[in-house]
Short mmCIF file of C-alpha atoms in Angstrom, two decimals:
data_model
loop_
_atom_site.label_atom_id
_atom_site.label_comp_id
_atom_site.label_asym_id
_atom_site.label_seq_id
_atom_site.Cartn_x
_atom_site.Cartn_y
_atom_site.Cartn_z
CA UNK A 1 149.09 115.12 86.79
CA UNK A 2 150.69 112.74 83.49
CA UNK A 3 151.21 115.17 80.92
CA UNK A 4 151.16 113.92 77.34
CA UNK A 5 151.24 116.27 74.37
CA UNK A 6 149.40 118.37 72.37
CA UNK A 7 145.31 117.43 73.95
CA UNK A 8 146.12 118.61 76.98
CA UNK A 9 146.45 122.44 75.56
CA UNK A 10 143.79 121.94 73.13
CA UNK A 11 141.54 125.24 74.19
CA UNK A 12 137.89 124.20 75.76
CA UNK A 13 136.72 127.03 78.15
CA UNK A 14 135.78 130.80 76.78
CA UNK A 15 138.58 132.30 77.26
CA UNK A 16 140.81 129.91 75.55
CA UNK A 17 141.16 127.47 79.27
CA UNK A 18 142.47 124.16 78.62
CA UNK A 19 141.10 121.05 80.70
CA UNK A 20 144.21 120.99 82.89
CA UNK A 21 143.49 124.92 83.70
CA UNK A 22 140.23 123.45 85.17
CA UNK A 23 141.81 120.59 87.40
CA UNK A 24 144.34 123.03 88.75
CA UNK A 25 141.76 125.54 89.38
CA UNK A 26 139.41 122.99 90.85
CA UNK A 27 142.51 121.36 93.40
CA UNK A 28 143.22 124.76 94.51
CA UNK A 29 139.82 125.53 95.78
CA UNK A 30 139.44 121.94 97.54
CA UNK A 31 142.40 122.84 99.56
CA UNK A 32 145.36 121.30 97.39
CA UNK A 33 148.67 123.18 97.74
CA UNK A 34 151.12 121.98 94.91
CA UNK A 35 151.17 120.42 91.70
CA UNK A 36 153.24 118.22 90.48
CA UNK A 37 153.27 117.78 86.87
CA UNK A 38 154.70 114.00 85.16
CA UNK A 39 156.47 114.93 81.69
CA UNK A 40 158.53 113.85 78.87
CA UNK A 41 161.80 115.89 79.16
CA UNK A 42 161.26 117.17 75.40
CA UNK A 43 157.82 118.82 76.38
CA UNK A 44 159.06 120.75 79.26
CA UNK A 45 159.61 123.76 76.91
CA UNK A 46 156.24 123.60 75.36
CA UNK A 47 154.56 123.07 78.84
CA UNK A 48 155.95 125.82 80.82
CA UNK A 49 155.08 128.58 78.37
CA UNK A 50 151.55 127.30 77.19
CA UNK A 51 150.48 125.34 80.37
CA UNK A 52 151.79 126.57 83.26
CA UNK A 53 152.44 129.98 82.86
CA UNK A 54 149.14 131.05 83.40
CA UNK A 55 148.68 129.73 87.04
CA UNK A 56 152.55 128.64 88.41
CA UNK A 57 152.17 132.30 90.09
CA UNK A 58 149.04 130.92 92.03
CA UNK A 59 149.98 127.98 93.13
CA UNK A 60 153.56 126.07 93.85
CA UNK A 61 154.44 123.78 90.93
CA UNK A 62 157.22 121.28 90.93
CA UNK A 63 158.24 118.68 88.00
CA UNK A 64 159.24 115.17 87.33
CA UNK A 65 160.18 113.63 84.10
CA UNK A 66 158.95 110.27 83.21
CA UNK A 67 161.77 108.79 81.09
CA UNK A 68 162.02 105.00 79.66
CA UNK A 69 165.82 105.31 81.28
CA UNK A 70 164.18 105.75 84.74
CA UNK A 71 164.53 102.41 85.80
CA UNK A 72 165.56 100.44 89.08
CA UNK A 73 169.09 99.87 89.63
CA UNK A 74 170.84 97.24 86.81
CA UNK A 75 167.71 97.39 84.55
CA UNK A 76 168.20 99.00 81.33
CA UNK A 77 165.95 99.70 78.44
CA UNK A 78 164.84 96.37 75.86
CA UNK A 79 166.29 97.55 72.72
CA UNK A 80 163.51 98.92 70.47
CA UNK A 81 161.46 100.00 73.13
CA UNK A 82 159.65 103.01 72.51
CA UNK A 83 156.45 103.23 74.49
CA UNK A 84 156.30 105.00 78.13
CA UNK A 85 156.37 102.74 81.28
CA UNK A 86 152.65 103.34 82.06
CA UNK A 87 151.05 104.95 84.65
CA UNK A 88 152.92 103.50 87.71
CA UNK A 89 155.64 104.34 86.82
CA UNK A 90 154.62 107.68 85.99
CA UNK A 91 153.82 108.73 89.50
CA UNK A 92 156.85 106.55 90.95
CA UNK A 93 159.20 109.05 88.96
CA UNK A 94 157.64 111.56 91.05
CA UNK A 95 158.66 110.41 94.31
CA UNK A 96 161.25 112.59 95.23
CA UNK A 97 159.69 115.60 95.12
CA UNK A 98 155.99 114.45 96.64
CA UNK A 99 156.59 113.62 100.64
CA UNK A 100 152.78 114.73 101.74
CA UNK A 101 149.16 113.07 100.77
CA UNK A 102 148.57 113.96 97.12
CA UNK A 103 145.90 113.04 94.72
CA UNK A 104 146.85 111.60 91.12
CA UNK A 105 144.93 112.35 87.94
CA UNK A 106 145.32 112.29 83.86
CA UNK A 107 145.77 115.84 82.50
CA UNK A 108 143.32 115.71 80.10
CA UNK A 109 140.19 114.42 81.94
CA UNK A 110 137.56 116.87 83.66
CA UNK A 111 136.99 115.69 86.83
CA UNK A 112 134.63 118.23 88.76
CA UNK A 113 134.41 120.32 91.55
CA UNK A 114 133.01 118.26 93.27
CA UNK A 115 135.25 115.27 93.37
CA UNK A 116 138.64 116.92 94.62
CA UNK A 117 136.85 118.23 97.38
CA UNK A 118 135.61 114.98 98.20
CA UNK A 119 139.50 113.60 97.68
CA UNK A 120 140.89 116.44 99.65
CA UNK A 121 138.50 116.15 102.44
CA UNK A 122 139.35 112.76 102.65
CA UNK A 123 143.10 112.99 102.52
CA UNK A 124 143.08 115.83 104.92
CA UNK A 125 142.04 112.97 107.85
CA UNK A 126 144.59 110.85 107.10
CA UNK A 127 148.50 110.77 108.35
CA UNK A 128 151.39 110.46 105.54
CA UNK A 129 151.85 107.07 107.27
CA UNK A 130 148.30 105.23 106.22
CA UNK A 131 148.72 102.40 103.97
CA UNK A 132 144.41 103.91 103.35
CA UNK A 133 144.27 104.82 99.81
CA UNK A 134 141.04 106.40 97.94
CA UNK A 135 139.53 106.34 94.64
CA UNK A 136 137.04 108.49 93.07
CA UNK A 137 134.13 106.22 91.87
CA UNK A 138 132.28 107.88 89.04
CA UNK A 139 128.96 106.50 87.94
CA UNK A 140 129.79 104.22 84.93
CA UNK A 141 126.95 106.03 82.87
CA UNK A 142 128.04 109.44 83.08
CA UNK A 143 131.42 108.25 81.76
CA UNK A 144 130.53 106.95 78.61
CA UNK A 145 130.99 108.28 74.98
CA UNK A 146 127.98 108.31 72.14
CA UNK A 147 130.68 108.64 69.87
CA UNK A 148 132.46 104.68 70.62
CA UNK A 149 133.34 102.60 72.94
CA UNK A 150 135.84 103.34 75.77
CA UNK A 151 138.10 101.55 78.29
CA UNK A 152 136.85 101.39 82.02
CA UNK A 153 138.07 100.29 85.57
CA UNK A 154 135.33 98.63 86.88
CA UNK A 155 134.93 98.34 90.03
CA UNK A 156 133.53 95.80 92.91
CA UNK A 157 133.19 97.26 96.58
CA UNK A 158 132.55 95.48 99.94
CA UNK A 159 129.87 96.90 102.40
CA UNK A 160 132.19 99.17 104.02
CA UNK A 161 132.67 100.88 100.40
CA UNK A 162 136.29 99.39 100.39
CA UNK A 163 137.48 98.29 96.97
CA UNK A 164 138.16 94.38 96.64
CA UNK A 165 138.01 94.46 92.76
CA UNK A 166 138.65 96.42 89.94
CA UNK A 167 138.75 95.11 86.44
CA UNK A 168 139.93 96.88 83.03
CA UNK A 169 136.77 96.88 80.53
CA UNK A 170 138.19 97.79 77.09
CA UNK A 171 135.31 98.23 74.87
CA UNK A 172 132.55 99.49 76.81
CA UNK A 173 129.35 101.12 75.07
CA UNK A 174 126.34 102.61 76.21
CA UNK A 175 123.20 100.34 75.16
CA UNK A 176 119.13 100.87 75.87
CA UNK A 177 120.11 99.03 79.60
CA UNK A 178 122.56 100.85 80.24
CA UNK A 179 125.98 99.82 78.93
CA UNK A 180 127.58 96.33 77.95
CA UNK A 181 131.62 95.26 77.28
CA UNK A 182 132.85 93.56 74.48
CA UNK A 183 136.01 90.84 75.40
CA UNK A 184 138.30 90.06 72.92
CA UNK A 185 137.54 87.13 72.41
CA UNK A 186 133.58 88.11 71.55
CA UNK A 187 131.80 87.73 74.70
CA UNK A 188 129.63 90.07 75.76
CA UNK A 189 128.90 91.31 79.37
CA UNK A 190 126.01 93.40 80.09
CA UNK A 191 126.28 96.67 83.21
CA UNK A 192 123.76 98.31 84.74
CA UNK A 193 125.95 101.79 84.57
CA UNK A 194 125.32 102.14 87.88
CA UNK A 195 128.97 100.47 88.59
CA UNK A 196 131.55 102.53 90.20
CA UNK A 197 134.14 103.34 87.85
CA UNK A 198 137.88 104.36 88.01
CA UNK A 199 138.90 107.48 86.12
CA UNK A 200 142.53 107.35 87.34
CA UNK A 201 141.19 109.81 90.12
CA UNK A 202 143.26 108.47 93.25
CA UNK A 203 144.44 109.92 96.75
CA UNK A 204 147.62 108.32 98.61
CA UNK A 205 149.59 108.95 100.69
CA UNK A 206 153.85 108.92 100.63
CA UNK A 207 153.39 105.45 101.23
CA UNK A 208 152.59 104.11 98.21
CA UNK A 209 155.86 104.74 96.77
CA UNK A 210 157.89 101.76 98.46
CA UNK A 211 154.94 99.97 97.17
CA UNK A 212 155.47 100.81 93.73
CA UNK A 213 159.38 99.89 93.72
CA UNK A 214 158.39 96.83 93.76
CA UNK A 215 155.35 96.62 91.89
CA UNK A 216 157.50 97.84 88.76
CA UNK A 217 160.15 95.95 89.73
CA UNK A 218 158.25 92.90 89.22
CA UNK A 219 156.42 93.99 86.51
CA UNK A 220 159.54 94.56 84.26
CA UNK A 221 161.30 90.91 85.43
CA UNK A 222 158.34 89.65 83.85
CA UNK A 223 157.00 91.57 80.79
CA UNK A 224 159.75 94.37 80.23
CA UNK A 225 160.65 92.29 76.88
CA UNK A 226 156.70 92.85 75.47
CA UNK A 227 157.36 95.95 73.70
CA UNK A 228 153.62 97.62 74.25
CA UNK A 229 153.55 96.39 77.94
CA UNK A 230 152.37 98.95 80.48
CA UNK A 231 152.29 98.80 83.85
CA UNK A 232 148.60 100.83 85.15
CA UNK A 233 148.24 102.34 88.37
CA UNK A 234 144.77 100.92 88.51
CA UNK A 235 146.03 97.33 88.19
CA UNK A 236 148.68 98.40 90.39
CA UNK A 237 146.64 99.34 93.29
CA UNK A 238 144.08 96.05 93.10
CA UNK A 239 147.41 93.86 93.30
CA UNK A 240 148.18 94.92 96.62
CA UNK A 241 144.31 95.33 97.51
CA UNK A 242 144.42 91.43 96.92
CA UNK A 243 147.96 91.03 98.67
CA UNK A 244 146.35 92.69 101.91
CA UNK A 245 149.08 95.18 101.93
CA UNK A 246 146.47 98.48 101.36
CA UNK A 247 143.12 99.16 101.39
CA UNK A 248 141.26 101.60 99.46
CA UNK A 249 138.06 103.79 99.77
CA UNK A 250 135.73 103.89 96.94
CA UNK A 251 134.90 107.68 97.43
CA UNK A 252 131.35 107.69 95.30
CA UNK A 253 130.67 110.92 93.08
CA UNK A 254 127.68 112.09 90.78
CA UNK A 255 129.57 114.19 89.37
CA UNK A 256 129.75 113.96 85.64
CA UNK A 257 133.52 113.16 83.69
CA UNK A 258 134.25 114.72 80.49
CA UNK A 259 137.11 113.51 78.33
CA UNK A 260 137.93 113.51 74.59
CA UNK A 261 138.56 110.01 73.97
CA UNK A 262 137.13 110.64 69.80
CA UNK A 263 137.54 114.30 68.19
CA UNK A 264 133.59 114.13 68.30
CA UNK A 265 133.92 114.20 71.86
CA UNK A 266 135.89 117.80 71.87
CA UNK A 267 132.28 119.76 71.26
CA UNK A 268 130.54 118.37 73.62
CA UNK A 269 132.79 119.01 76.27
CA UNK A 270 133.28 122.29 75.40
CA UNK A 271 129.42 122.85 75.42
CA UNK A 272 129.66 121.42 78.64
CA UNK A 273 132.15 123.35 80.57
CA UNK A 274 130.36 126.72 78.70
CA UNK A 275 126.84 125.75 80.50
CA UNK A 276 128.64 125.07 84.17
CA UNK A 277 130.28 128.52 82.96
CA UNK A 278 126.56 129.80 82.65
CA UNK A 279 125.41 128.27 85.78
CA UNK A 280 128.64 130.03 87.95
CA UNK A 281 130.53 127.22 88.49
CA UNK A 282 133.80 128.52 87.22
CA UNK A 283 134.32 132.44 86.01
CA UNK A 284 134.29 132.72 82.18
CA UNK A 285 138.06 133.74 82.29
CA UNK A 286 139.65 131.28 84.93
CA UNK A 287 142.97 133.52 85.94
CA UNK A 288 141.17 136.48 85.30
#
């Protein structure tokens, strides 16, 4: 879980729950035994006493610091570099403390029930050895914002439901159709929003960690200089889709992602997590 500031302790369930309470709350019932949380070094304070305290007693929790020092051996920081690595190398500072099959997601999304039982089940068949990753595919329309547009991993699968494609949409808006992205350079590309979607919802296993050395590696010989570069695990993983070196389920869900990409969006999710609250879906105070 990438940890990033202030929105991920932003309060959204009744009794003051943050979205991150829910993913941790939602692993631990799909079978999920630790979490690993990806910070800055200089929110580690902040995190542990209004994050983590409330659940580190249920469950084990372990930390890694993403750093712009963390680098491969004789690579050093571009002078007047500020912004983080991205998220690849986000989870490939956590590699020496994750040696099982783990799931990845971003702190401030709300995934569902739903969808880490479908990850766990799924990484519960598999040995730490597989080069078989997964993905959670959302439904393209019940990931989209009425308050803007929003950036997108869409995805293309074979029959088998195997990813062979996955391209980053950056302006993507719901329309009367369905939804339709906006290129940069003012074409326009209409979706059905029944596409399979990334929400940086991923299983692996230790594997994909020798893949990532070099991923980064290669990504920094060539754009380390480009001072908003970011190397993105979803790029990441449909590279070595395309080199053959991994595969990677598309594991399809219904279930519905909430995220506050624009403030408008805060209200709404809070109005959703209170009706799942109504329905039973999660007690109305989460550690009780």
């Amino acid at each position: 879980s990438r940890y990033g500031g202030l929105k991920q302790i932003d309060p959204m369930g009744p009794s003051g729950e943050t979205i991150l309470d829910y993913s941790v709350f939602d692993a631990l019932r799909a079978g999920f035994g630790k979490v690993v949380f990806v910070i800055r070094p200089d929110f580690e304070k902040d995190f542990r006493e209004n994050v983590s305290a409330k659940f580190d007693k249920h469950v084990e929790v372990e930390y890694a610091f993403q750093t712009l020092d963390n680098l491969p051996p004789n690579r050093t920081v571009p002078e007047g570099r500020e912004k983080p690595w991205g998220t690849t190398h986000a989870i490939l500072c956590a590699k020496d403390v994750v040696k099982e099959n783990f799931a990845v997601i971003n702190a401030d999304d709300f995934y569902g029930r739903e969808s880490y039982q479908v990850l766990s089940d799924y990484l519960s068949m598999l040995k730490p050895t597989s080069s078989e990753f997964s993905m959670v595919g959302f439904t393209l329309r019940n990931t989209l914002s009425d308050h803007g547009t929003v950036a997108r991993g869409v995805c293309e699968t074979n029959t088998e439901g195997f990813l062979t494609a996955i391209e980053e949409m950056t302006k993507v808006a719901r329309n009367n159709n369905g939804a339709e992205n906006t290129y940069d350079d003012g074409r326009v590309v209409s979706l059905s929003g029944d596409e399979p979607v990334s929400m940086n919802m991923w299983g692996f296993t230790p594997r994909l960690f020798e893949h990532l050395d070099r991923v980064f590696h290669e990504f920094l010989a060539t754009s380390a200089t480009d001072m908003k570069s970011e190397c993105f695990i979803p790029m990441t993983v449909g590279q070595l889709v395309r080199e053959g070196h991994v595969s990677c389920r598309v594991l399809r869900t219904d279930s519905s992602w909430f995220g506050v990409t624009y403030r408008e969006d805060k209200p709404v999710v809070q109005a959703s997590i209170a009706t799942l609250v109504e329905k039973g879906e999660y007690p109305a105070n989460l550690w009780g």
